[in-house]
Structure formats: C-alpha cells, structure tokens
Amino acid sequence: HPIEKLIEATQGISQGNFSVKIPVTSKDEVGKLSQAFNRMAETLKEEKEQLEGANRNSALYNKNLKKKIDDLSTLNKATKTLRSSSFPEKKFNLILHIAMGISQAKGGSFFSCSGSEEALFLKAKKGSELNLQLFTQLARKAIKSREPVASINGREVKVDLNLSSGQEASITTLAYPLRTKNTVWGVVVLDLPEKNFTLDELQMVSTFLEEANLIIENFLLVEIMLESRHMDSFNRLASIILHDLRGAVAKLSLSLHNAGKYYYDPQFRK
C-alpha cells in the first residue's frame, strides 16, 4: 500500500538512508505526497554529500594548519639555536643542518663566497653520495643570478618559491643564495634525489634561510664593530705609548747631549 511505503521510506531517511525513493503510481494526494517526499529525499542527499565534503575539507585544512603551526614552532626554535651560536663555522653547520631538517633533504652543502662565483669555498656538507659537482654548478648560478636555482628534470633554472608555479613538483636539488644588499656571501644547496620537494617545504626553507641571512649579517656587523672598537682602543693605547716614548727619548737625548758636552770637563767628572 502507498501509505505503508511512505512510512517505510520515512523510517529509512530517519536512519540516514537518503537514497530511498517511493514509486509514484497515482496522481491523487498520496501520489503528490510521494513526489514531495522524493524531492525532499534528493535534497537531503545532496546536502549530506556537501556536508561530508565540507567536513573532509575542514579536516584537511586543520591538518595543514597544525603542520604550519608545528613548522613555525620548529622555525622559531631553529632561529633561537642559531642566534645562540657564537662561532661563524658553527653557524654555517647549523644553517645546513636545520635547512635539511625542515626540507627533509637527504644531502646538502654550504658554500661561502666573496661575491664572485669563482671564489667559492665549501664550508659544510652532510649526507652520502653527494654530487658536489652539481652542487657547485648550482651554487655558481645562484650567486650570479642572486636568486634560488634548482635542478628540474636535468635542467638548471631559476625558481620563485613564493609562487606555486608547478615547478616545485620536479625540484630535486635547490641552491639558495644568502645575500646582503650588494653581494652574495653564501649558498645553501639541498638535495632530495629519490623524490621531489613539496612547495610547503621549500617555502619554509626560504623563510628560515632569509632569517638565517639576517642573523649572520647582524653577527658579522657586530664582529666588525667590536673589531673596530678594539682597533680604536689599540690605536689610542699606541698613541699614548708613542707620546710617552717620545718624551722619554727626548729626555734621554738631552741627558746624553749634556753628558757629551761636559764629559771632558774635570770639574764635571768629579
């Protein structure tokens, strides 16, 4: 009976079955009610699917948000560790170690330079089976272009890590320049040969290396200032010593002159 089918369908919907439908066999009130019920069931089904999709998106968003928070916490701890280190060589090793940890890289190297791609010095390296020839080539191009350079499908190209261009899906090796306003002073090279870096990993590395660049730049400025102060102190001390020495020499010279003048005077010798 149509009424019994309507009751059964209503029970099915109450249990979460929105696919249930009532066959419409007449045009009377029961038939109209069945049509209205079927439309309602279809609407509920669509809304349920939309709600499930929104829940999946929300779960993914929360997962990504948690990862971002964890990454920022890691970045904060990393910069604190880097600030607390007092020796430049140790800072170079720390920069490479932290950058590899953030990016999940399996190998890497840190090069220092004096602004020219020809004057390149390997300061730190980590990992096994490193392709230092490729690392050096990428580092030289990064110094020359003053921009990140990556190996993509065997080609060495400049990349913009602030934009999702699709290139990041193919990046296995990245050279990131550390620079001041006028020159590049170092390059970090990261390698992930068996798989590609993700855009989030590359952007986190970029954020950390920019912070590291400022830390090292400030550290070097402080060192220069301290060295300048030490030099000023040394110059002042040398000036005082030289002044006193000149006075002592002048007195000694006068004494010798007087001694020479009266040396043969018998009364003076008495």
PDB file of C-alpha atoms in Angstrom:
ATOM      1  CA  HIS A   1       0.000   0.000   0.000  1.00  0.00           C
ATOM      2  CA  PRO A   2       1.352   3.511  -0.855  1.00  0.00           C
ATOM      3  CA  ILE A   3       0.948   4.754   2.717  1.00  0.00           C
ATOM      4  CA  GLU A   4       2.955   1.808   4.072  1.00  0.00           C
ATOM      5  CA  LYS A   5       5.721   2.514   1.539  1.00  0.00           C
ATOM      6  CA  LEU A   6       5.742   6.157   2.635  1.00  0.00           C
ATOM      7  CA  ILE A   7       6.095   5.104   6.276  1.00  0.00           C
ATOM      8  CA  GLU A   8       8.946   2.687   5.398  1.00  0.00           C
ATOM      9  CA  ALA A   9      10.732   5.395   3.396  1.00  0.00           C
ATOM     10  CA  THR A  10      10.391   7.874   6.257  1.00  0.00           C
ATOM     11  CA  GLN A  11      11.957   5.335   8.626  1.00  0.00           C
ATOM     12  CA  GLY A  12      14.802   4.780   6.137  1.00  0.00           C
ATOM     13  CA  ILE A  13      15.548   8.513   5.988  1.00  0.00           C
ATOM     14  CA  SER A  14      15.488   8.757   9.796  1.00  0.00           C
ATOM     15  CA  GLN A  15      18.237   6.089   9.777  1.00  0.00           C
ATOM     16  CA  GLY A  16      20.366   8.079   7.326  1.00  0.00           C
ATOM     17  CA  ASN A  17      19.357   6.373   4.081  1.00  0.00           C
ATOM     18  CA  PHE A  18      18.735   9.296   1.730  1.00  0.00           C
ATOM     19  CA  SER A  19      18.713   7.132  -1.394  1.00  0.00           C
ATOM     20  CA  VAL A  20      15.259   5.732  -0.663  1.00  0.00           C
ATOM     21  CA  LYS A  21      12.510   6.621  -3.135  1.00  0.00           C
ATOM     22  CA  ILE A  22       8.775   5.963  -3.269  1.00  0.00           C
ATOM     23  CA  PRO A  23       7.299   4.857  -6.587  1.00  0.00           C
ATOM     24  CA  VAL A  24       4.639   7.337  -7.736  1.00  0.00           C
ATOM     25  CA  THR A  25       1.695   5.260  -9.047  1.00  0.00           C
ATOM     26  CA  SER A  26      -1.160   7.764  -8.862  1.00  0.00           C
ATOM     27  CA  LYS A  27      -1.962  11.447  -9.214  1.00  0.00           C
ATOM     28  CA  ASP A  28      -4.054  11.669  -6.091  1.00  0.00           C
ATOM     29  CA  GLU A  29      -2.988  13.138  -2.753  1.00  0.00           C
ATOM     30  CA  VAL A  30      -0.842  10.096  -1.956  1.00  0.00           C
ATOM     31  CA  GLY A  31       0.934  10.446  -5.317  1.00  0.00           C
ATOM     32  CA  LYS A  32       1.615  14.152  -4.709  1.00  0.00           C
ATOM     33  CA  LEU A  33       2.875  13.363  -1.226  1.00  0.00           C
ATOM     34  CA  SER A  34       5.193  10.696  -2.653  1.00  0.00           C
ATOM     35  CA  GLN A  35       6.611  13.172  -5.197  1.00  0.00           C
ATOM     36  CA  ALA A  36       7.211  15.762  -2.464  1.00  0.00           C
ATOM     37  CA  PHE A  37       8.885  13.115  -0.331  1.00  0.00           C
ATOM     38  CA  ASN A  38      11.189  12.055  -3.175  1.00  0.00           C
ATOM     39  CA  ARG A  39      12.227  15.686  -3.825  1.00  0.00           C
ATOM     40  CA  MET A  40      12.912  16.147  -0.121  1.00  0.00           C
ATOM     41  CA  ALA A  41      14.976  12.935  -0.021  1.00  0.00           C
ATOM     42  CA  GLU A  42      17.020  14.071  -3.052  1.00  0.00           C
ATOM     43  CA  THR A  43      17.664  17.479  -1.440  1.00  0.00           C
ATOM     44  CA  LEU A  44      18.723  15.845   1.823  1.00  0.00           C
ATOM     45  CA  LYS A  45      21.045  13.515  -0.083  1.00  0.00           C
ATOM     46  CA  GLU A  46      22.736  16.437  -1.870  1.00  0.00           C
ATOM     47  CA  GLU A  47      23.079  18.415   1.336  1.00  0.00           C
ATOM     48  CA  LYS A  48      24.555  15.396   3.119  1.00  0.00           C
ATOM     49  CA  GLU A  49      27.160  14.974   0.348  1.00  0.00           C
ATOM     50  CA  GLN A  50      28.023  18.679   0.541  1.00  0.00           C
ATOM     51  CA  LEU A  51      28.327  18.457   4.329  1.00  0.00           C
ATOM     52  CA  GLU A  52      30.608  15.415   4.091  1.00  0.00           C
ATOM     53  CA  GLY A  53      32.759  17.235   1.524  1.00  0.00           C
ATOM     54  CA  ALA A  54      32.951  20.301   3.778  1.00  0.00           C
ATOM     55  CA  ASN A  55      33.958  18.063   6.705  1.00  0.00           C
ATOM     56  CA  ARG A  56      36.735  16.472   4.611  1.00  0.00           C
ATOM     57  CA  ASN A  57      37.973  19.906   3.549  1.00  0.00           C
ATOM     58  CA  SER A  58      37.816  21.106   7.141  1.00  0.00           C
ATOM     59  CA  ALA A  59      39.817  18.092   8.357  1.00  0.00           C
ATOM     60  CA  LEU A  60      42.424  18.702   5.633  1.00  0.00           C
ATOM     61  CA  TYR A  61      42.551  22.401   6.488  1.00  0.00           C
ATOM     62  CA  ASN A  62      43.008  21.630  10.196  1.00  0.00           C
ATOM     63  CA  LYS A  63      45.736  19.125   9.345  1.00  0.00           C
ATOM     64  CA  ASN A  64      47.555  21.681   7.188  1.00  0.00           C
ATOM     65  CA  LEU A  65      47.068  24.353   9.849  1.00  0.00           C
ATOM     66  CA  LYS A  66      48.561  22.079  12.518  1.00  0.00           C
ATOM     67  CA  LYS A  67      51.530  21.377  10.225  1.00  0.00           C
ATOM     68  CA  LYS A  68      52.025  25.123   9.682  1.00  0.00           C
ATOM     69  CA  ILE A  69      51.956  25.741  13.437  1.00  0.00           C
ATOM     70  CA  ASP A  70      54.418  22.881  14.016  1.00  0.00           C
ATOM     71  CA  ASP A  71      56.662  24.219  11.242  1.00  0.00           C
ATOM     72  CA  LEU A  72      56.602  27.729  12.712  1.00  0.00           C
ATOM     73  CA  SER A  73      57.434  26.316  16.135  1.00  0.00           C
ATOM     74  CA  THR A  74      60.347  24.400  14.597  1.00  0.00           C
ATOM     75  CA  LEU A  75      61.448  27.544  12.772  1.00  0.00           C
ATOM     76  CA  ASN A  76      61.320  29.587  15.983  1.00  0.00           C
ATOM     77  CA  LYS A  77      63.429  27.010  17.860  1.00  0.00           C
ATOM     78  CA  ALA A  78      65.859  26.825  14.934  1.00  0.00           C
ATOM     79  CA  THR A  79      66.424  30.586  14.817  1.00  0.00           C
ATOM     80  CA  LYS A  80      66.914  30.712  18.594  1.00  0.00           C
ATOM     81  CA  THR A  81      69.537  27.967  18.333  1.00  0.00           C
ATOM     82  CA  LEU A  82      71.243  29.811  15.502  1.00  0.00           C
ATOM     83  CA  ARG A  83      71.282  33.090  17.426  1.00  0.00           C
ATOM     84  CA  SER A  84      72.857  31.421  20.464  1.00  0.00           C
ATOM     85  CA  SER A  85      75.789  30.039  18.464  1.00  0.00           C
ATOM     86  CA  SER A  86      78.856  32.278  18.742  1.00  0.00           C
ATOM     87  CA  PHE A  87      81.257  30.911  16.105  1.00  0.00           C
ATOM     88  CA  PRO A  88      80.727  31.514  12.347  1.00  0.00           C
ATOM     89  CA  GLU A  89      81.807  27.984  11.355  1.00  0.00           C
ATOM     90  CA  LYS A  90      79.297  26.510  13.807  1.00  0.00           C
ATOM     91  CA  LYS A  91      76.588  28.786  12.425  1.00  0.00           C
ATOM     92  CA  PHE A  92      77.281  27.518   8.896  1.00  0.00           C
ATOM     93  CA  ASN A  93      76.892  23.897  10.024  1.00  0.00           C
ATOM     94  CA  LEU A  94      73.722  24.756  11.946  1.00  0.00           C
ATOM     95  CA  ILE A  95      72.174  26.540   8.961  1.00  0.00           C
ATOM     96  CA  LEU A  96      72.769  23.491   6.755  1.00  0.00           C
ATOM     97  CA  HIS A  97      71.578  21.034   9.425  1.00  0.00           C
ATOM     98  CA  ILE A  98      68.351  22.957  10.153  1.00  0.00           C
ATOM     99  CA  ALA A  99      67.578  23.607   6.457  1.00  0.00           C
ATOM    100  CA  MET A 100      67.939  19.894   5.719  1.00  0.00           C
ATOM    101  CA  GLY A 101      65.673  19.027   8.645  1.00  0.00           C
ATOM    102  CA  ILE A 102      62.932  21.435   7.556  1.00  0.00           C
ATOM    103  CA  SER A 103      63.043  20.350   3.903  1.00  0.00           C
ATOM    104  CA  GLN A 104      63.529  16.600   4.584  1.00  0.00           C
ATOM    105  CA  ALA A 105      66.609  16.764   2.321  1.00  0.00           C
ATOM    106  CA  LYS A 106      68.921  13.743   2.287  1.00  0.00           C
ATOM    107  CA  GLY A 107      72.055  15.690   1.437  1.00  0.00           C
ATOM    108  CA  GLY A 108      73.334  19.239   1.318  1.00  0.00           C
ATOM    109  CA  SER A 109      76.256  21.635   1.397  1.00  0.00           C
ATOM    110  CA  PHE A 110      77.093  25.174   2.489  1.00  0.00           C
ATOM    111  CA  PHE A 111      79.339  27.359   0.337  1.00  0.00           C
ATOM    112  CA  SER A 112      80.783  30.732   1.284  1.00  0.00           C
ATOM    113  CA  CYS A 113      81.961  33.229  -1.293  1.00  0.00           C
ATOM    114  CA  SER A 114      83.184  36.778  -1.694  1.00  0.00           C
ATOM    115  CA  GLY A 115      80.539  37.926  -4.157  1.00  0.00           C
ATOM    116  CA  SER A 116      82.055  36.183  -7.177  1.00  0.00           C
ATOM    117  CA  GLU A 117      81.015  32.750  -8.415  1.00  0.00           C
ATOM    118  CA  GLU A 118      84.686  31.996  -8.969  1.00  0.00           C
ATOM    119  CA  ALA A 119      85.651  32.443  -5.291  1.00  0.00           C
ATOM    120  CA  LEU A 120      83.600  29.572  -3.821  1.00  0.00           C
ATOM    121  CA  PHE A 121      84.554  27.717  -0.626  1.00  0.00           C
ATOM    122  CA  LEU A 122      82.910  24.567   0.760  1.00  0.00           C
ATOM    123  CA  LYS A 123      82.294  25.226   4.476  1.00  0.00           C
ATOM    124  CA  ALA A 124      79.969  22.339   5.403  1.00  0.00           C
ATOM    125  CA  LYS A 125      78.427  19.236   3.877  1.00  0.00           C
ATOM    126  CA  LYS A 126      76.127  16.478   5.044  1.00  0.00           C
ATOM    127  CA  GLY A 127      74.869  13.221   3.538  1.00  0.00           C
ATOM    128  CA  SER A 128      76.321  10.407   1.498  1.00  0.00           C
ATOM    129  CA  GLU A 129      76.944  10.161  -2.264  1.00  0.00           C
ATOM    130  CA  LEU A 130      76.823  13.933  -2.701  1.00  0.00           C
ATOM    131  CA  ASN A 131      77.078  15.271  -6.232  1.00  0.00           C
ATOM    132  CA  LEU A 132      79.399  18.139  -5.341  1.00  0.00           C
ATOM    133  CA  GLN A 133      79.982  18.959  -8.976  1.00  0.00           C
ATOM    134  CA  LEU A 134      76.251  19.616  -9.463  1.00  0.00           C
ATOM    135  CA  PHE A 135      76.097  21.457  -6.122  1.00  0.00           C
ATOM    136  CA  THR A 136      78.952  23.734  -7.190  1.00  0.00           C
ATOM    137  CA  GLN A 137      77.360  24.445 -10.592  1.00  0.00           C
ATOM    138  CA  LEU A 138      74.038  25.360  -8.987  1.00  0.00           C
ATOM    139  CA  ALA A 139      75.786  27.471  -6.343  1.00  0.00           C
ATOM    140  CA  ARG A 140      77.671  29.469  -9.000  1.00  0.00           C
ATOM    141  CA  LYS A 141      74.444  30.129 -10.931  1.00  0.00           C
ATOM    142  CA  ALA A 142      72.661  31.174  -7.703  1.00  0.00           C
ATOM    143  CA  ILE A 143      75.483  33.631  -6.935  1.00  0.00           C
ATOM    144  CA  LYS A 144      75.380  35.039 -10.453  1.00  0.00           C
ATOM    145  CA  SER A 145      71.589  35.417 -10.587  1.00  0.00           C
ATOM    146  CA  ARG A 146      71.176  36.278  -6.863  1.00  0.00           C
ATOM    147  CA  GLU A 147      68.063  34.049  -6.974  1.00  0.00           C
ATOM    148  CA  PRO A 148      67.296  30.421  -5.998  1.00  0.00           C
ATOM    149  CA  VAL A 149      68.333  27.975  -8.710  1.00  0.00           C
ATOM    150  CA  ALA A 150      67.064  24.396  -8.981  1.00  0.00           C
ATOM    151  CA  SER A 151      67.730  21.262 -10.942  1.00  0.00           C
ATOM    152  CA  ILE A 152      64.460  20.384 -12.715  1.00  0.00           C
ATOM    153  CA  ASN A 153      64.407  17.354 -14.981  1.00  0.00           C
ATOM    154  CA  GLY A 154      68.131  17.738 -15.581  1.00  0.00           C
ATOM    155  CA  ARG A 155      67.918  21.488 -16.313  1.00  0.00           C
ATOM    156  CA  GLU A 156      69.274  24.260 -14.081  1.00  0.00           C
ATOM    157  CA  VAL A 157      66.675  27.041 -13.836  1.00  0.00           C
ATOM    158  CA  LYS A 158      65.786  29.982 -11.565  1.00  0.00           C
ATOM    159  CA  VAL A 159      62.708  29.424  -9.392  1.00  0.00           C
ATOM    160  CA  ASP A 160      60.326  31.651  -7.435  1.00  0.00           C
ATOM    161  CA  LEU A 161      59.497  29.894  -4.170  1.00  0.00           C
ATOM    162  CA  ASN A 162      56.811  32.439  -3.271  1.00  0.00           C
ATOM    163  CA  LEU A 163      54.573  31.294  -6.114  1.00  0.00           C
ATOM    164  CA  SER A 164      53.021  27.927  -6.854  1.00  0.00           C
ATOM    165  CA  SER A 165      54.125  27.589 -10.462  1.00  0.00           C
ATOM    166  CA  GLY A 166      54.084  23.813 -10.627  1.00  0.00           C
ATOM    167  CA  GLN A 167      57.890  23.742 -10.874  1.00  0.00           C
ATOM    168  CA  GLU A 168      58.247  22.602  -7.277  1.00  0.00           C
ATOM    169  CA  ALA A 169      56.804  19.214  -8.261  1.00  0.00           C
ATOM    170  CA  SER A 170      60.027  18.474 -10.148  1.00  0.00           C
ATOM    171  CA  ILE A 171      62.695  20.051  -7.895  1.00  0.00           C
ATOM    172  CA  THR A 172      65.186  17.520  -6.553  1.00  0.00           C
ATOM    173  CA  THR A 173      68.141  19.864  -5.883  1.00  0.00           C
ATOM    174  CA  LEU A 174      67.951  23.520  -4.807  1.00  0.00           C
ATOM    175  CA  ALA A 175      70.649  26.188  -4.392  1.00  0.00           C
ATOM    176  CA  TYR A 176      69.571  29.130  -2.233  1.00  0.00           C
ATOM    177  CA  PRO A 177      71.767  32.272  -2.113  1.00  0.00           C
ATOM    178  CA  LEU A 178      72.335  34.198   1.111  1.00  0.00           C
ATOM    179  CA  ARG A 179      72.912  37.839   0.261  1.00  0.00           C
ATOM    180  CA  THR A 180      73.309  41.347   1.539  1.00  0.00           C
ATOM    181  CA  LYS A 181      72.212  44.411  -0.401  1.00  0.00           C
ATOM    182  CA  ASN A 182      75.309  44.413  -2.576  1.00  0.00           C
ATOM    183  CA  THR A 183      76.707  40.896  -2.613  1.00  0.00           C
ATOM    184  CA  VAL A 184      76.066  37.174  -2.149  1.00  0.00           C
ATOM    185  CA  TRP A 185      78.113  35.821   0.749  1.00  0.00           C
ATOM    186  CA  GLY A 186      76.923  32.201   0.871  1.00  0.00           C
ATOM    187  CA  VAL A 187      74.839  29.479  -0.794  1.00  0.00           C
ATOM    188  CA  VAL A 188      72.931  26.571   0.763  1.00  0.00           C
ATOM    189  CA  VAL A 189      72.396  23.572  -1.530  1.00  0.00           C
ATOM    190  CA  LEU A 190      69.763  20.955  -0.616  1.00  0.00           C
ATOM    191  CA  ASP A 191      69.324  17.593  -2.319  1.00  0.00           C
ATOM    192  CA  LEU A 192      66.407  15.118  -2.307  1.00  0.00           C
ATOM    193  CA  PRO A 193      67.289  12.694  -5.111  1.00  0.00           C
ATOM    194  CA  GLU A 194      64.690   9.951  -4.617  1.00  0.00           C
ATOM    195  CA  LYS A 195      61.647  12.244  -4.505  1.00  0.00           C
ATOM    196  CA  ASN A 196      60.730  15.887  -5.034  1.00  0.00           C
ATOM    197  CA  PHE A 197      60.451  18.724  -2.533  1.00  0.00           C
ATOM    198  CA  THR A 198      56.952  19.985  -1.674  1.00  0.00           C
ATOM    199  CA  LEU A 199      56.061  23.664  -2.028  1.00  0.00           C
ATOM    200  CA  ASP A 200      55.471  23.960   1.746  1.00  0.00           C
ATOM    201  CA  GLU A 201      58.932  22.536   2.474  1.00  0.00           C
ATOM    202  CA  LEU A 202      60.597  24.906   0.012  1.00  0.00           C
ATOM    203  CA  GLN A 203      58.751  27.943   1.366  1.00  0.00           C
ATOM    204  CA  MET A 204      59.636  27.013   4.955  1.00  0.00           C
ATOM    205  CA  VAL A 205      63.288  26.650   3.938  1.00  0.00           C
ATOM    206  CA  SER A 206      63.128  30.022   2.193  1.00  0.00           C
ATOM    207  CA  THR A 207      61.684  31.663   5.334  1.00  0.00           C
ATOM    208  CA  PHE A 208      64.334  30.091   7.555  1.00  0.00           C
ATOM    209  CA  LEU A 209      67.245  30.965   5.250  1.00  0.00           C
ATOM    210  CA  GLU A 210      66.112  34.588   4.986  1.00  0.00           C
ATOM    211  CA  GLU A 211      66.043  34.722   8.799  1.00  0.00           C
ATOM    212  CA  ALA A 212      69.439  32.995   8.961  1.00  0.00           C
ATOM    213  CA  ASN A 213      70.781  35.508   6.466  1.00  0.00           C
ATOM    214  CA  LEU A 214      69.752  38.397   8.745  1.00  0.00           C
ATOM    215  CA  ILE A 215      71.214  36.667  11.819  1.00  0.00           C
ATOM    216  CA  ILE A 216      74.592  36.125  10.124  1.00  0.00           C
ATOM    217  CA  GLU A 217      74.595  39.625   8.648  1.00  0.00           C
ATOM    218  CA  ASN A 218      73.920  41.159  12.083  1.00  0.00           C
ATOM    219  CA  PHE A 219      76.524  38.858  13.650  1.00  0.00           C
ATOM    220  CA  LEU A 220      79.162  39.970  11.143  1.00  0.00           C
ATOM    221  CA  LEU A 221      78.254  43.632  11.654  1.00  0.00           C
ATOM    222  CA  VAL A 222      78.668  43.217  15.416  1.00  0.00           C
ATOM    223  CA  GLU A 223      82.023  41.480  14.844  1.00  0.00           C
ATOM    224  CA  ILE A 224      83.148  44.350  12.607  1.00  0.00           C
ATOM    225  CA  MET A 225      82.023  46.893  15.208  1.00  0.00           C
ATOM    226  CA  LEU A 226      83.842  45.057  18.007  1.00  0.00           C
ATOM    227  CA  GLU A 227      86.943  44.723  15.871  1.00  0.00           C
ATOM    228  CA  SER A 228      86.718  48.428  15.053  1.00  0.00           C
ATOM    229  CA  ARG A 229      86.413  49.268  18.754  1.00  0.00           C
ATOM    230  CA  HIS A 230      89.388  47.057  19.565  1.00  0.00           C
ATOM    231  CA  MET A 231      91.362  48.746  16.815  1.00  0.00           C
ATOM    232  CA  ASP A 232      90.396  52.190  18.140  1.00  0.00           C
ATOM    233  CA  SER A 233      91.440  51.143  21.651  1.00  0.00           C
ATOM    234  CA  PHE A 234      94.722  49.773  20.309  1.00  0.00           C
ATOM    235  CA  ASN A 235      95.365  52.956  18.330  1.00  0.00           C
ATOM    236  CA  ARG A 236      94.657  55.116  21.381  1.00  0.00           C
ATOM    237  CA  LEU A 237      96.947  52.969  23.538  1.00  0.00           C
ATOM    238  CA  ALA A 238      99.669  53.026  20.867  1.00  0.00           C
ATOM    239  CA  SER A 239      99.319  56.805  20.611  1.00  0.00           C
ATOM    240  CA  ILE A 240      99.744  57.201  24.406  1.00  0.00           C
ATOM    241  CA  ILE A 241     102.744  54.835  24.447  1.00  0.00           C
ATOM    242  CA  LEU A 242     104.292  56.616  21.481  1.00  0.00           C
ATOM    243  CA  HIS A 243     103.779  60.000  23.129  1.00  0.00           C
ATOM    244  CA  ASP A 244     105.356  58.799  26.376  1.00  0.00           C
ATOM    245  CA  LEU A 245     108.162  57.141  24.427  1.00  0.00           C
ATOM    246  CA  ARG A 246     108.886  60.331  22.519  1.00  0.00           C
ATOM    247  CA  GLY A 247     109.069  62.225  25.834  1.00  0.00           C
ATOM    248  CA  ALA A 248     111.421  59.629  27.315  1.00  0.00           C
ATOM    249  CA  VAL A 249     113.593  59.661  24.186  1.00  0.00           C
ATOM    250  CA  ALA A 250     113.726  63.454  24.243  1.00  0.00           C
ATOM    251  CA  LYS A 251     114.822  63.458  27.892  1.00  0.00           C
ATOM    252  CA  LEU A 252     117.408  60.754  27.229  1.00  0.00           C
ATOM    253  CA  SER A 253     118.690  62.663  24.211  1.00  0.00           C
ATOM    254  CA  LEU A 254     119.033  65.838  26.273  1.00  0.00           C
ATOM    255  CA  SER A 255     120.846  63.958  29.038  1.00  0.00           C
ATOM    256  CA  LEU A 256     123.243  62.405  26.524  1.00  0.00           C
ATOM    257  CA  HIS A 257     123.834  65.766  24.911  1.00  0.00           C
ATOM    258  CA  ASN A 258     124.642  67.333  28.250  1.00  0.00           C
ATOM    259  CA  ALA A 259     126.824  64.400  29.211  1.00  0.00           C
ATOM    260  CA  GLY A 260     128.751  64.688  25.944  1.00  0.00           C
ATOM    261  CA  LYS A 261     129.120  68.432  26.367  1.00  0.00           C
ATOM    262  CA  TYR A 262     130.622  68.264  29.841  1.00  0.00           C
ATOM    263  CA  TYR A 263     132.267  64.845  29.688  1.00  0.00           C
ATOM    264  CA  TYR A 264     135.823  66.206  29.392  1.00  0.00           C
ATOM    265  CA  ASP A 265     135.293  68.935  31.982  1.00  0.00           C
ATOM    266  CA  PRO A 266     137.375  67.830  35.033  1.00  0.00           C
ATOM    267  CA  GLN A 267     135.016  69.551  37.421  1.00  0.00           C
ATOM    268  CA  PHE A 268     132.003  67.735  35.870  1.00  0.00           C
ATOM    269  CA  ARG A 269     133.798  64.374  36.105  1.00  0.00           C
ATOM    270  CA  LYS A 270     134.421  64.947  39.804  1.00  0.00           C
TER     271      LYS A 270
END
